Short mmCIF file of C-alpha atoms and ligand atoms in Angstrom, two decimals:
data_model
loop_
_atom_site.label_atom_id
_atom_site.label_comp_id
_atom_site.label_asym_id
_atom_site.label_seq_id
_atom_site.Cartn_x
_atom_site.Cartn_y
_atom_site.Cartn_z
CA UNK A 620 -44.49 38.09 55.89
CA UNK A 621 -45.22 40.96 53.59
CA UNK A 622 -48.14 39.45 51.79
CA UNK A 623 -51.65 39.71 53.17
CA UNK A 624 -52.73 36.36 51.78
CA UNK A 625 -55.84 35.60 53.67
CA UNK A 626 -58.35 38.00 52.20
CA UNK A 627 -57.06 37.21 48.73
CA UNK A 628 -57.34 33.53 49.29
CA UNK A 629 -60.90 33.87 50.44
CA UNK A 630 -61.67 35.86 47.34
CA UNK A 631 -60.04 33.40 45.00
CA UNK A 632 -61.73 30.49 46.67
CA UNK A 633 -65.17 32.11 46.52
CA UNK A 634 -64.69 32.88 42.84
CA UNK A 635 -63.71 29.31 42.22
CA UNK A 636 -66.59 27.83 44.19
CA UNK A 637 -69.04 29.91 42.20
CA UNK A 638 -67.42 28.82 38.97
CA UNK A 639 -67.48 25.24 40.16
CA UNK A 640 -71.15 25.32 41.05
CA UNK A 641 -71.91 26.86 37.68
CA UNK A 642 -69.85 24.28 35.90
CA UNK A 643 -71.68 21.43 37.60
CA UNK A 644 -75.07 22.96 37.01
CA UNK A 645 -74.51 23.63 33.33
CA UNK A 646 -72.72 20.39 32.66
CA UNK A 647 -74.15 17.66 34.86
CA UNK A 648 -71.35 15.22 35.31
CA UNK A 649 -72.26 12.17 33.34
CA UNK A 650 -69.51 9.68 33.99
CA UNK A 651 -68.76 8.99 30.41
CA UNK A 652 -65.30 7.79 29.55
CA UNK A 653 -63.52 9.56 26.74
CA UNK A 654 -62.90 7.78 23.50
CA UNK A 655 -59.38 7.63 22.23
CA UNK A 656 -58.85 9.70 19.15
CA UNK A 657 -56.27 11.71 17.36
CA UNK A 658 -54.41 14.02 19.74
CA UNK A 659 -55.12 16.93 17.42
CA UNK A 660 -58.86 16.36 17.84
CA UNK A 661 -58.87 18.38 21.03
CA UNK A 662 -60.93 21.52 20.51
CA UNK A 663 -59.14 23.29 23.34
CA UNK A 664 -56.44 25.52 21.91
CA UNK A 665 -52.94 25.37 23.45
CA UNK A 666 -53.60 28.85 24.86
CA UNK A 667 -56.79 27.70 26.58
CA UNK A 668 -55.05 24.60 27.92
CA UNK A 669 -52.32 26.81 29.34
CA UNK A 670 -54.87 29.15 30.84
CA UNK A 671 -56.72 26.28 32.56
CA UNK A 672 -53.45 24.94 33.94
CA UNK A 673 -52.29 28.35 35.15
CA UNK A 674 -55.58 29.07 36.91
CA UNK A 675 -55.60 25.69 38.62
CA UNK A 676 -51.93 26.18 39.53
CA UNK A 677 -52.64 29.52 41.22
CA UNK A 678 -55.27 27.84 43.37
CA UNK A 679 -53.00 24.93 44.24
CA UNK A 680 -50.21 27.32 45.30
CA UNK A 681 -52.53 28.65 47.99
CA UNK A 682 -53.09 25.26 49.60
CA UNK A 683 -50.27 25.38 52.08
CA UNK A 684 -48.98 23.31 53.71
CA UNK A 685 -50.11 20.91 51.01
CA UNK A 686 -48.28 22.85 48.30
CA UNK A 687 -44.54 22.56 48.90
CA UNK A 688 -43.23 26.07 48.45
CA UNK A 689 -39.58 25.07 48.33
CA UNK A 690 -37.12 26.32 45.71
CA UNK A 691 -34.82 23.31 46.22
CA UNK A 692 -37.53 20.69 45.68
CA UNK A 693 -38.74 22.65 42.65
CA UNK A 694 -35.19 22.81 41.27
CA UNK A 695 -34.73 19.06 41.56
CA UNK A 696 -38.11 18.11 40.06
CA UNK A 697 -37.76 20.52 37.16
CA UNK A 698 -34.22 19.47 36.37
CA UNK A 699 -35.32 15.83 36.27
CA UNK A 700 -38.56 16.60 34.43
CA UNK A 701 -36.93 18.83 31.83
CA UNK A 702 -34.21 16.27 31.17
CA UNK A 703 -37.05 13.90 30.24
CA UNK A 704 -38.91 16.48 28.15
CA UNK A 705 -35.70 17.24 26.26
CA UNK A 706 -35.80 13.69 24.92
CA UNK A 707 -39.21 14.37 23.32
CA UNK A 708 -40.25 16.85 20.65
CA UNK A 709 -41.87 19.08 23.30
CA UNK A 710 -40.21 22.18 24.75
CA UNK A 711 -38.86 21.92 28.32
CA UNK A 712 -39.97 25.47 29.12
CA UNK A 713 -43.58 24.44 28.44
CA UNK A 714 -43.54 22.21 31.52
CA UNK A 715 -43.59 22.97 35.21
CA UNK A 716 -43.13 20.31 37.87
CA UNK A 717 -44.20 20.95 41.45
CA UNK A 718 -44.60 18.97 44.68
CA UNK A 719 -47.42 18.48 47.15
CA UNK A 720 -46.91 17.33 50.72
CA UNK A 721 -48.98 14.18 50.73
CA UNK A 722 -47.98 10.69 51.90
CA UNK A 723 -49.95 8.94 49.17
CA UNK A 724 -48.15 7.72 46.08
CA UNK A 725 -49.46 9.92 43.32
CA UNK A 726 -48.63 12.19 40.44
CA UNK A 727 -50.94 14.03 38.09
CA UNK A 728 -50.77 16.10 34.95
CA UNK A 729 -52.82 19.21 34.23
CA UNK A 730 -53.41 20.84 30.86
CA UNK A 731 -50.66 23.23 29.84
CA UNK A 732 -47.81 21.05 31.14
CA UNK A 733 -48.21 21.42 34.91
CA UNK A 734 -47.22 18.16 36.58
CA UNK A 735 -47.80 17.61 40.30
CA UNK A 736 -45.85 15.07 42.34
CA UNK A 737 -46.79 13.91 45.84
CA UNK A 738 -43.97 13.72 48.37
CA UNK A 739 -45.17 10.15 48.97
CA UNK A 740 -44.21 9.25 45.41
CA UNK A 741 -40.67 10.61 45.77
CA UNK A 742 -40.25 8.77 49.08
CA UNK A 743 -41.65 5.49 47.74
CA UNK A 744 -39.41 5.47 44.67
CA UNK A 745 -36.36 3.31 45.17
CA UNK A 746 -34.27 4.90 42.43
CA UNK A 747 -34.27 8.06 40.37
CA UNK A 748 -35.15 5.97 37.30
CA UNK A 749 -38.36 4.81 39.00
CA UNK A 750 -39.40 8.36 39.74
CA UNK A 751 -38.40 9.35 36.19
CA UNK A 752 -40.60 6.53 34.87
CA UNK A 753 -43.71 7.94 36.54
CA UNK A 754 -42.89 11.48 35.37
CA UNK A 755 -42.29 10.25 31.81
CA UNK A 756 -45.75 8.64 31.87
CA UNK A 757 -47.33 11.94 33.04
CA UNK A 758 -45.41 13.84 30.35
CA UNK A 759 -46.98 11.41 27.88
CA UNK A 760 -50.47 12.39 29.09
CA UNK A 761 -49.60 16.07 28.54
CA UNK A 762 -48.08 15.51 25.10
CA UNK A 763 -51.15 13.62 23.93
CA UNK A 764 -53.48 16.24 25.47
CA UNK A 765 -55.36 13.50 27.33
CA UNK A 766 -56.71 15.77 30.04
CA UNK A 767 -57.75 18.42 27.56
CA UNK A 768 -59.54 15.79 25.55
CA UNK A 769 -61.42 14.70 28.67
CA UNK A 770 -62.32 18.29 29.51
CA UNK A 771 -63.40 18.83 25.92
CA UNK A 772 -66.91 17.76 26.80
CA UNK A 773 -67.14 20.98 28.77
CA UNK A 774 -65.79 22.95 25.84
CA UNK A 775 -68.36 25.71 26.16
CA UNK A 776 -67.03 26.56 29.61
CA UNK A 777 -64.51 29.29 30.38
CA UNK A 778 -60.96 28.46 31.40
CA UNK A 779 -61.78 29.48 34.98
CA UNK A 780 -64.70 27.07 35.11
CA UNK A 781 -62.66 24.28 33.60
CA UNK A 782 -59.87 24.92 36.09
CA UNK A 783 -62.39 24.69 38.94
CA UNK A 784 -63.74 21.50 37.47
CA UNK A 785 -60.24 20.11 37.14
CA UNK A 786 -59.41 20.95 40.76
CA UNK A 787 -62.57 19.22 41.95
CA UNK A 788 -61.56 16.17 39.97
CA UNK A 789 -58.05 16.23 41.41
CA UNK A 790 -59.36 16.70 44.94
CA UNK A 791 -61.68 13.75 44.53
CA UNK A 792 -58.84 11.69 43.08
CA UNK A 793 -56.66 12.52 46.04
CA UNK A 794 -59.08 10.83 48.43
CA UNK A 795 -59.22 11.98 52.06
CA UNK A 796 -56.13 14.13 51.69
CA UNK A 797 -57.80 16.04 48.90
CA UNK A 798 -60.54 17.24 51.19
CA UNK A 799 -58.70 20.48 51.85
CA UNK A 800 -59.07 21.27 48.20
CA UNK A 801 -62.22 21.74 46.23
CA UNK A 802 -63.73 18.49 47.42
CA UNK A 803 -65.41 20.29 50.29
CA UNK A 804 -67.64 22.01 47.79
CA UNK A 805 -68.98 18.80 46.38
CA UNK A 806 -71.64 16.46 47.61
CA UNK A 807 -70.35 12.93 48.02
CA UNK A 808 -72.12 11.47 45.05
CA UNK A 809 -70.96 14.20 42.73
CA UNK A 810 -67.40 13.72 43.93
CA UNK A 811 -67.67 10.04 43.17
CA UNK A 812 -69.00 10.72 39.71
CA UNK A 813 -66.28 13.21 39.00
CA UNK A 814 -63.73 10.74 40.24
CA UNK A 815 -64.95 8.19 37.74
CA UNK A 816 -64.72 10.74 35.02
CA UNK A 817 -61.11 11.44 35.88
CA UNK A 818 -59.85 7.92 35.45
CA UNK A 819 -57.96 7.77 32.22
CA UNK A 820 -59.18 5.09 29.86
CA UNK A 821 -57.01 2.03 29.43
CA UNK A 822 -56.20 3.25 25.93
CA UNK A 823 -54.94 6.58 27.24
CA UNK A 824 -52.92 4.72 29.84
CA UNK A 825 -51.32 2.47 27.28
CA UNK A 826 -50.51 5.44 25.08
CA UNK A 827 -48.87 7.30 28.00
CA UNK A 828 -46.92 4.14 28.90
CA UNK A 829 -45.64 3.68 25.37
CA UNK A 830 -44.57 7.31 24.99
CA UNK A 831 -43.23 7.41 28.54
CA UNK A 832 -41.07 4.39 27.90
CA UNK A 833 -39.53 5.97 24.80
CA UNK A 834 -38.86 9.15 26.77
CA UNK A 835 -37.29 7.25 29.66
CA UNK A 836 -35.07 5.29 27.33
CA UNK A 837 -34.03 8.28 25.21
CA UNK A 838 -33.06 10.30 28.29
CA UNK A 839 -30.72 7.63 29.57
CA UNK A 840 -32.58 6.29 32.60
CA UNK A 841 -32.91 2.65 33.53
CA UNK A 842 -35.98 1.58 31.57
CA UNK A 843 -36.80 -1.14 34.06
CA UNK A 844 -37.67 1.64 36.50
CA UNK A 845 -41.20 2.02 35.22
CA UNK A 846 -42.15 -1.67 35.32
CA UNK A 847 -40.50 -2.19 38.73
CA UNK A 848 -42.38 0.69 40.25
CA UNK A 849 -45.76 -0.28 38.86
CA UNK A 850 -45.16 -3.85 39.93
CA UNK A 851 -44.68 -2.68 43.52
CA UNK A 852 -47.74 -0.44 43.27
CA UNK A 853 -49.82 -3.33 41.99
CA UNK A 854 -48.71 -5.50 44.92
CA UNK A 855 -49.52 -2.71 47.36
CA UNK A 856 -52.97 -2.46 45.83
CA UNK A 857 -53.58 -6.17 46.24
CA UNK A 858 -52.57 -6.01 49.88
CA UNK A 859 -55.21 -3.24 50.03
CA UNK A 860 -53.03 -0.52 51.54
CA UNK A 861 -55.40 2.16 50.45
CA UNK A 862 -53.05 5.08 50.97
CA UNK A 863 -50.57 3.54 48.59
CA UNK A 864 -52.91 3.24 45.67
CA UNK A 865 -54.13 6.78 44.98
CA UNK A 866 -52.18 6.71 41.74
CA UNK A 867 -54.01 3.64 40.52
CA UNK A 868 -57.40 5.25 40.99
CA UNK A 869 -56.58 7.80 38.33
CA UNK A 870 -54.24 5.67 36.23
CA UNK A 871 -55.90 2.25 36.16
CA UNK A 872 -53.39 -0.55 35.98
CA UNK A 873 -54.37 -3.63 34.06
CA UNK A 874 -52.74 -7.00 33.58
CA UNK A 875 -52.20 -6.06 29.92
CA UNK A 876 -50.55 -2.78 30.85
CA UNK A 877 -48.22 -4.52 33.26
CA UNK A 878 -47.35 -7.22 30.71
CA UNK A 879 -46.66 -4.55 28.06
CA UNK A 880 -44.35 -2.68 30.39
CA UNK A 881 -42.45 -5.78 31.41
CA UNK A 882 -42.16 -6.85 27.79
CA UNK A 883 -40.70 -3.52 26.76
CA UNK A 884 -38.26 -3.50 29.67
CA UNK A 885 -37.08 -7.05 28.89
CA UNK A 886 -36.33 -6.13 25.31
CA UNK A 887 -34.06 -3.31 26.41
CA UNK A 888 -30.44 -3.59 27.43
CA UNK A 889 -30.30 -3.08 31.18
CA UNK A 890 -27.87 -0.40 32.19
CA UNK A 891 -26.79 0.66 35.64
CA UNK A 892 -27.87 4.26 36.05
CA UNK A 893 -26.57 6.01 39.14
CA UNK A 894 -28.92 8.22 41.14
CA UNK A 895 -27.97 11.90 41.16
CA UNK A 896 -26.80 13.34 44.48
CA UNK A 897 -29.76 15.73 44.31
CA UNK A 898 -32.24 12.85 44.09
CA UNK A 899 -30.96 11.23 47.27
CA UNK A 900 -30.76 14.55 49.12
CA UNK A 901 -34.24 15.77 48.13
CA UNK A 902 -35.66 12.41 49.16
CA UNK A 903 -33.85 12.83 52.49
CA UNK A 904 -35.25 16.34 52.85
CA UNK A 905 -38.85 15.25 52.27
CA UNK A 906 -38.31 12.37 54.65
CA UNK A 907 -36.97 14.68 57.39
CA UNK A 908 -40.00 16.95 56.95
CA UNK A 909 -42.61 14.19 57.19
CA UNK A 910 -44.43 13.72 60.49
CA UNK A 911 -43.45 15.14 63.87
CA UNK A 912 -39.79 16.22 64.27
CA UNK A 913 -39.12 13.65 67.01
CA UNK A 914 -40.59 10.82 64.93
CA UNK A 915 -38.63 11.88 61.87
CA UNK A 916 -35.43 11.94 63.89
CA UNK A 917 -36.01 8.47 65.35
CA UNK A 918 -36.87 7.08 61.91
CA UNK A 919 -33.76 8.51 60.28
CA UNK A 920 -31.43 7.49 63.11
CA UNK A 921 -32.60 3.89 62.80
CA UNK A 922 -31.90 3.79 59.05
CA UNK A 923 -29.22 1.55 57.56
CA UNK A 924 -26.80 3.33 55.23
CA UNK A 925 -24.73 0.77 53.36
CA UNK A 926 -23.56 2.91 50.43
CA UNK A 927 -21.81 6.27 50.30
CA UNK A 928 -24.90 8.01 48.90
CA UNK A 929 -27.03 6.49 51.68
CA UNK A 930 -24.59 7.75 54.30
CA UNK A 931 -24.66 11.25 52.84
CA UNK A 932 -28.45 11.21 52.60
CA UNK A 933 -28.70 10.08 56.22
CA UNK A 934 -26.42 12.87 57.49
CA UNK A 935 -28.34 15.43 55.41
CA UNK A 936 -31.68 14.15 56.72
CA UNK A 937 -30.34 14.17 60.28
CA UNK A 938 -29.18 17.77 59.94
CA UNK A 939 -32.67 18.74 58.71
CA UNK A 940 -34.50 16.78 61.39
CA UNK A 941 -32.28 18.20 64.17
CA UNK A 942 -32.93 21.70 62.83
CA UNK A 943 -36.68 21.04 62.91
CA UNK A 944 -36.30 19.84 66.49
CA UNK A 945 -34.38 23.04 67.42
CA UNK A 946 -31.17 21.17 68.16
CA UNK A 947 -28.74 23.44 66.34
CA UNK A 948 -25.51 21.93 67.71
CA UNK A 949 -26.38 18.40 66.59
CA UNK A 950 -27.56 19.75 63.23
CA UNK A 951 -24.24 21.52 62.69
CA UNK A 952 -22.34 18.38 63.64
CA UNK A 953 -24.28 16.30 61.08
CA UNK A 954 -23.60 18.88 58.38
CA UNK A 955 -19.89 18.99 59.29
CA UNK A 956 -19.74 15.19 58.92
CA UNK A 957 -21.48 15.43 55.55
CA UNK A 958 -19.06 18.10 54.30
CA UNK A 959 -16.13 16.01 55.50
CA UNK A 960 -17.32 13.32 53.06
CA UNK A 961 -16.81 15.81 50.20
CA UNK A 962 -20.24 14.96 48.89
CA UNK A 963 -20.76 17.56 46.19
CA UNK A 964 -24.15 19.16 45.66
CA UNK A 965 -25.54 22.70 45.61
CA UNK A 966 -27.98 21.43 48.25
CA UNK A 967 -25.11 20.95 50.70
CA UNK A 968 -23.88 24.53 50.10
CA UNK A 969 -27.42 25.77 50.55
CA UNK A 970 -27.78 23.94 53.86
CA UNK A 971 -24.51 25.43 55.10
CA UNK A 972 -25.72 28.91 54.16
CA UNK A 973 -29.04 28.28 55.88
CA UNK A 974 -27.30 27.32 59.12
CA UNK A 975 -25.03 30.36 58.92
CA UNK A 976 -28.10 32.58 58.49
CA UNK A 977 -29.69 30.95 61.52
CA UNK A 978 -26.56 31.84 63.50
CA UNK A 979 -26.74 35.44 62.31
CA UNK A 980 -23.64 35.03 60.11
CA UNK A 981 -25.26 36.54 57.03
CA UNK A 982 -22.03 37.82 55.44
CA UNK A 983 -20.53 34.32 55.53
CA UNK A 984 -23.76 32.85 54.16
CA UNK A 985 -23.62 35.33 51.27
CA UNK A 986 -20.08 34.17 50.44
CA UNK A 987 -21.12 30.52 50.45
CA UNK A 988 -24.15 31.08 48.21
CA UNK A 989 -22.35 33.45 45.85
CA UNK A 990 -19.47 31.02 45.29
CA UNK A 991 -21.81 28.05 44.91
CA UNK A 992 -24.03 29.93 42.44
CA UNK A 993 -21.00 30.71 40.30
CA UNK A 994 -20.45 26.97 40.12
CA UNK A 995 -24.06 25.73 39.84
CA UNK A 996 -25.64 28.46 37.76
CA UNK A 997 -28.91 26.52 37.26
CA UNK A 998 -29.48 26.23 41.03
CA UNK A 999 -31.65 29.29 41.42
CA UNK A 1000 -32.20 28.76 45.14
CA UNK A 1001 -28.58 29.85 45.58
CA UNK A 1002 -29.39 33.21 44.00
CA UNK A 1003 -32.39 33.58 46.33
CA UNK A 1004 -30.12 32.75 49.25
CA UNK A 1005 -27.61 35.37 48.10
CA UNK A 1006 -30.28 38.09 47.88
CA UNK A 1007 -31.62 37.21 51.32
CA UNK A 1008 -28.14 37.06 52.87
CA UNK A 1009 -27.18 40.43 51.35
CA UNK A 1010 -30.27 42.04 52.89
CA UNK A 1011 -29.61 40.44 56.25
CA UNK A 1012 -25.93 41.42 56.25
CA UNK A 1013 -26.78 45.10 55.85
CA UNK A 1014 -26.34 45.35 52.08
CA UNK A 1015 -29.94 45.70 50.90
CA UNK A 1016 -28.92 47.98 47.96
CA UNK A 1017 -26.83 45.18 46.47
CA UNK A 1018 -29.59 42.68 47.25
CA UNK A 1019 -32.19 44.78 45.41
CA UNK A 1020 -29.82 45.28 42.46
CA UNK A 1021 -29.12 41.55 42.18
CA UNK A 1022 -32.84 40.77 42.28
CA UNK A 1023 -33.63 43.49 39.73
CA UNK A 1024 -31.05 42.13 37.25
CA UNK A 1025 -32.31 38.56 37.61
CA UNK A 1026 -35.99 39.54 37.32
CA UNK A 1027 -35.40 40.98 33.85
CA UNK A 1028 -35.09 37.44 32.50
CA UNK A 1029 -37.42 35.71 34.93
CA UNK A 1030 -40.27 38.08 35.76
CA UNK A 1031 -42.44 35.20 37.02
CA UNK A 1032 -40.27 34.34 40.00
CA UNK A 1033 -42.56 35.01 42.97
CA UNK A 1034 -39.90 34.27 45.56
CA UNK A 1035 -37.55 36.80 44.04
CA UNK A 1036 -40.21 39.55 44.00
CA UNK A 1037 -40.79 38.90 47.72
CA UNK A 1038 -37.07 39.08 48.47
CA UNK A 1039 -36.76 42.24 46.40
CA UNK A 1040 -39.63 43.83 48.33
CA UNK A 1041 -37.82 42.93 51.57
CA UNK A 1042 -34.57 44.44 50.29
CA UNK A 1043 -36.40 47.71 49.52
CA UNK A 1044 -38.19 47.61 52.88
CA UNK A 1045 -34.80 47.32 54.60
CA UNK A 1046 -33.76 50.55 52.84
CA UNK A 1047 -37.01 52.30 53.77
CA UNK A 1048 -37.89 52.60 50.06
CA UNK A 1049 -41.64 52.21 50.48
CA UNK A 1050 -42.66 53.02 46.91
CA UNK A 1051 -40.18 50.53 45.46
CA UNK A 1052 -41.37 47.94 47.96
CA UNK A 1053 -44.99 48.49 46.87
CA UNK A 1054 -44.01 48.26 43.21
CA UNK A 1055 -42.33 44.91 43.85
CA UNK A 1056 -45.43 43.71 45.71
CA UNK A 1057 -47.62 44.84 42.83
CA UNK A 1058 -45.54 42.74 40.41
CA UNK A 1059 -45.80 39.78 42.76
CA UNK A 1060 -49.60 40.05 42.59
CA UNK A 1061 -49.49 40.33 38.81
CA UNK A 1062 -47.56 37.05 38.66
CA UNK A 1063 -50.16 35.54 40.99
CA UNK A 1064 -52.91 36.67 38.64
CA UNK A 1065 -54.48 39.01 41.17
CA UNK A 1066 -54.73 42.32 39.33
CA UNK A 1067 -56.99 43.91 41.96
CA UNK A 1068 -54.35 43.54 44.66
CA UNK A 1069 -51.66 44.73 42.22
CA UNK A 1070 -53.64 47.88 41.44
CA UNK A 1071 -54.20 48.49 45.16
CA UNK A 1072 -50.45 48.35 45.83
CA UNK A 1073 -49.75 50.86 43.06
CA UNK A 1074 -52.53 53.15 44.29
CA UNK A 1075 -50.87 53.13 47.72
CA UNK A 1076 -47.56 53.95 46.05
CA UNK A 1077 -49.18 56.80 44.15
CA UNK A 1078 -50.94 58.28 47.18
CA UNK A 1079 -47.88 57.94 49.40
CA UNK A 1080 -46.07 60.20 46.94
CA UNK A 1081 -42.63 58.93 47.94
CA UNK A 1082 -39.75 58.31 45.55
CA UNK A 1083 -38.41 60.62 42.85
CA UNK A 1084 -40.17 61.90 39.74
CA UNK A 1085 -39.09 58.95 37.60
CA UNK A 1086 -40.30 56.41 40.11
CA UNK A 1087 -43.69 58.11 40.33
CA UNK A 1088 -44.06 58.24 36.53
CA UNK A 1089 -43.24 54.54 36.40
CA UNK A 1090 -45.95 53.90 39.01
CA UNK A 1091 -48.48 55.98 37.04
CA UNK A 1092 -47.86 54.24 33.76
CA UNK A 1093 -47.87 50.73 35.25
CA UNK A 1094 -51.12 51.57 37.06
CA UNK A 1095 -52.75 52.67 33.79
CA UNK A 1096 -51.60 49.48 32.11
CA UNK A 1097 -52.95 47.21 34.84
CA UNK A 1098 -56.28 49.05 35.06
CA UNK A 1099 -56.74 48.54 31.33
CA UNK A 1100 -55.97 44.87 31.68
CA UNK A 1101 -58.40 44.56 34.56
CA UNK A 1102 -61.14 46.25 32.50
CA UNK A 1103 -60.49 43.90 29.58
CA UNK A 1104 -60.65 40.87 31.81
CA UNK A 1105 -63.92 42.00 33.32
CA UNK A 1106 -65.34 42.49 29.85
CA UNK A 1107 -64.34 38.93 29.05
CA UNK A 1108 -66.17 37.79 32.15
CA UNK A 1109 -63.16 36.74 34.18
CA UNK A 1110 -64.13 37.49 37.77
CA UNK A 1111 -61.99 39.41 40.25
CA UNK A 1112 -59.16 39.90 37.85
CA UNK A 1113 -58.28 36.23 38.24
CA UNK A 1114 -57.36 34.83 34.88
ZN1 ZN B 1410 -51.74 7.59 33.47
#
């Protein structure tokens, strides 16, 4: 791995803990529930909301293995989420959906359109419409600025402090599994108070339900999905399976809410909505990754697969679980059976490429990803695969070129900056590698580390005149930004 995470993480975490302590000291957490008002009443500007969400997101990304750093999972969630957002008056590009590895059934929205989904929620959903129903509800919270309106009480605080506060709230809401997050910094009673503060009011919940239902219906999903799912959650809560009810701690479910949802669903014309192939495969992937490899394998082998999609999902999950268990031959056999079914999905192509890479057949993998990307141009993980395969098959110049072209339009793609840095490293182009790393740190909001990389590039003196001038001017730019941020009181160059 090219990135020296650890020292940075420590730094970020310390900064956040300080901010958190300050936030709690200045604003003692009185567990007062927010009143429902006009959505435009929020005093937080859209820019501040975005800034809070981005800061919290940067922290969350560092909580591996909790944060699922997986381009395929991200692709699926964002395709589903953006299809829903498209049915509203919001802009799809203002939302980002991400996954956390956590067996509890939960989803949460942060200011600025960042929506987190626990793997437990995806696994517990019994259809794509059910999952869509929960996402539509969260989108409703974002659209109505519910979280921002709850954070409003801290409106004197900086975005960094609010982000820290938000993370503490989320950690408390996540129960024992949240302990890896900011919860550790809180005394038990404070955590409990914060947790109370997080719970949306029943009015907010009803508003998110109503908007969510419209979104679900307008985007062509089965509108019964929402009521069915909440009905199951409610039953799980009554049978006191604590792990199943994390969602209900933050989104209180009332008899009225349930009746409203069922009423709305009954009034609608039921339609059969097929699950996408990507939904069943991503569910299978998360399933294969849960628990110990041997347990996952046994669980998947025992599964019934009555329908064609179930059979495909089972083979896909088996291939993943065998791979985890280092049984390459069995994994390849499962994939061959899946491909024989002609079950079309970019995820199947990606799995084939992954196995070819594992066998050292990088040139073949590059062919597979390149052809698949031409067909599924929104499946960005295929582009990442192509860049990686080009580097590994001895064509790092083409890999770097491909990454450079793609980064023009998507300069925030962390994975692509990493792959570009690797492509330059493979060519021995140290300065270019350091420039790519610097841009990676900029995307991560760590200007200090970005400046350090460029200083190394400057001192090393490699590269031609043009490269060095580019390093000089970027360095000046970032130093200015860092100075500005320090003036504004943002610590450590973290925004
Ligand atoms: Zn809610």
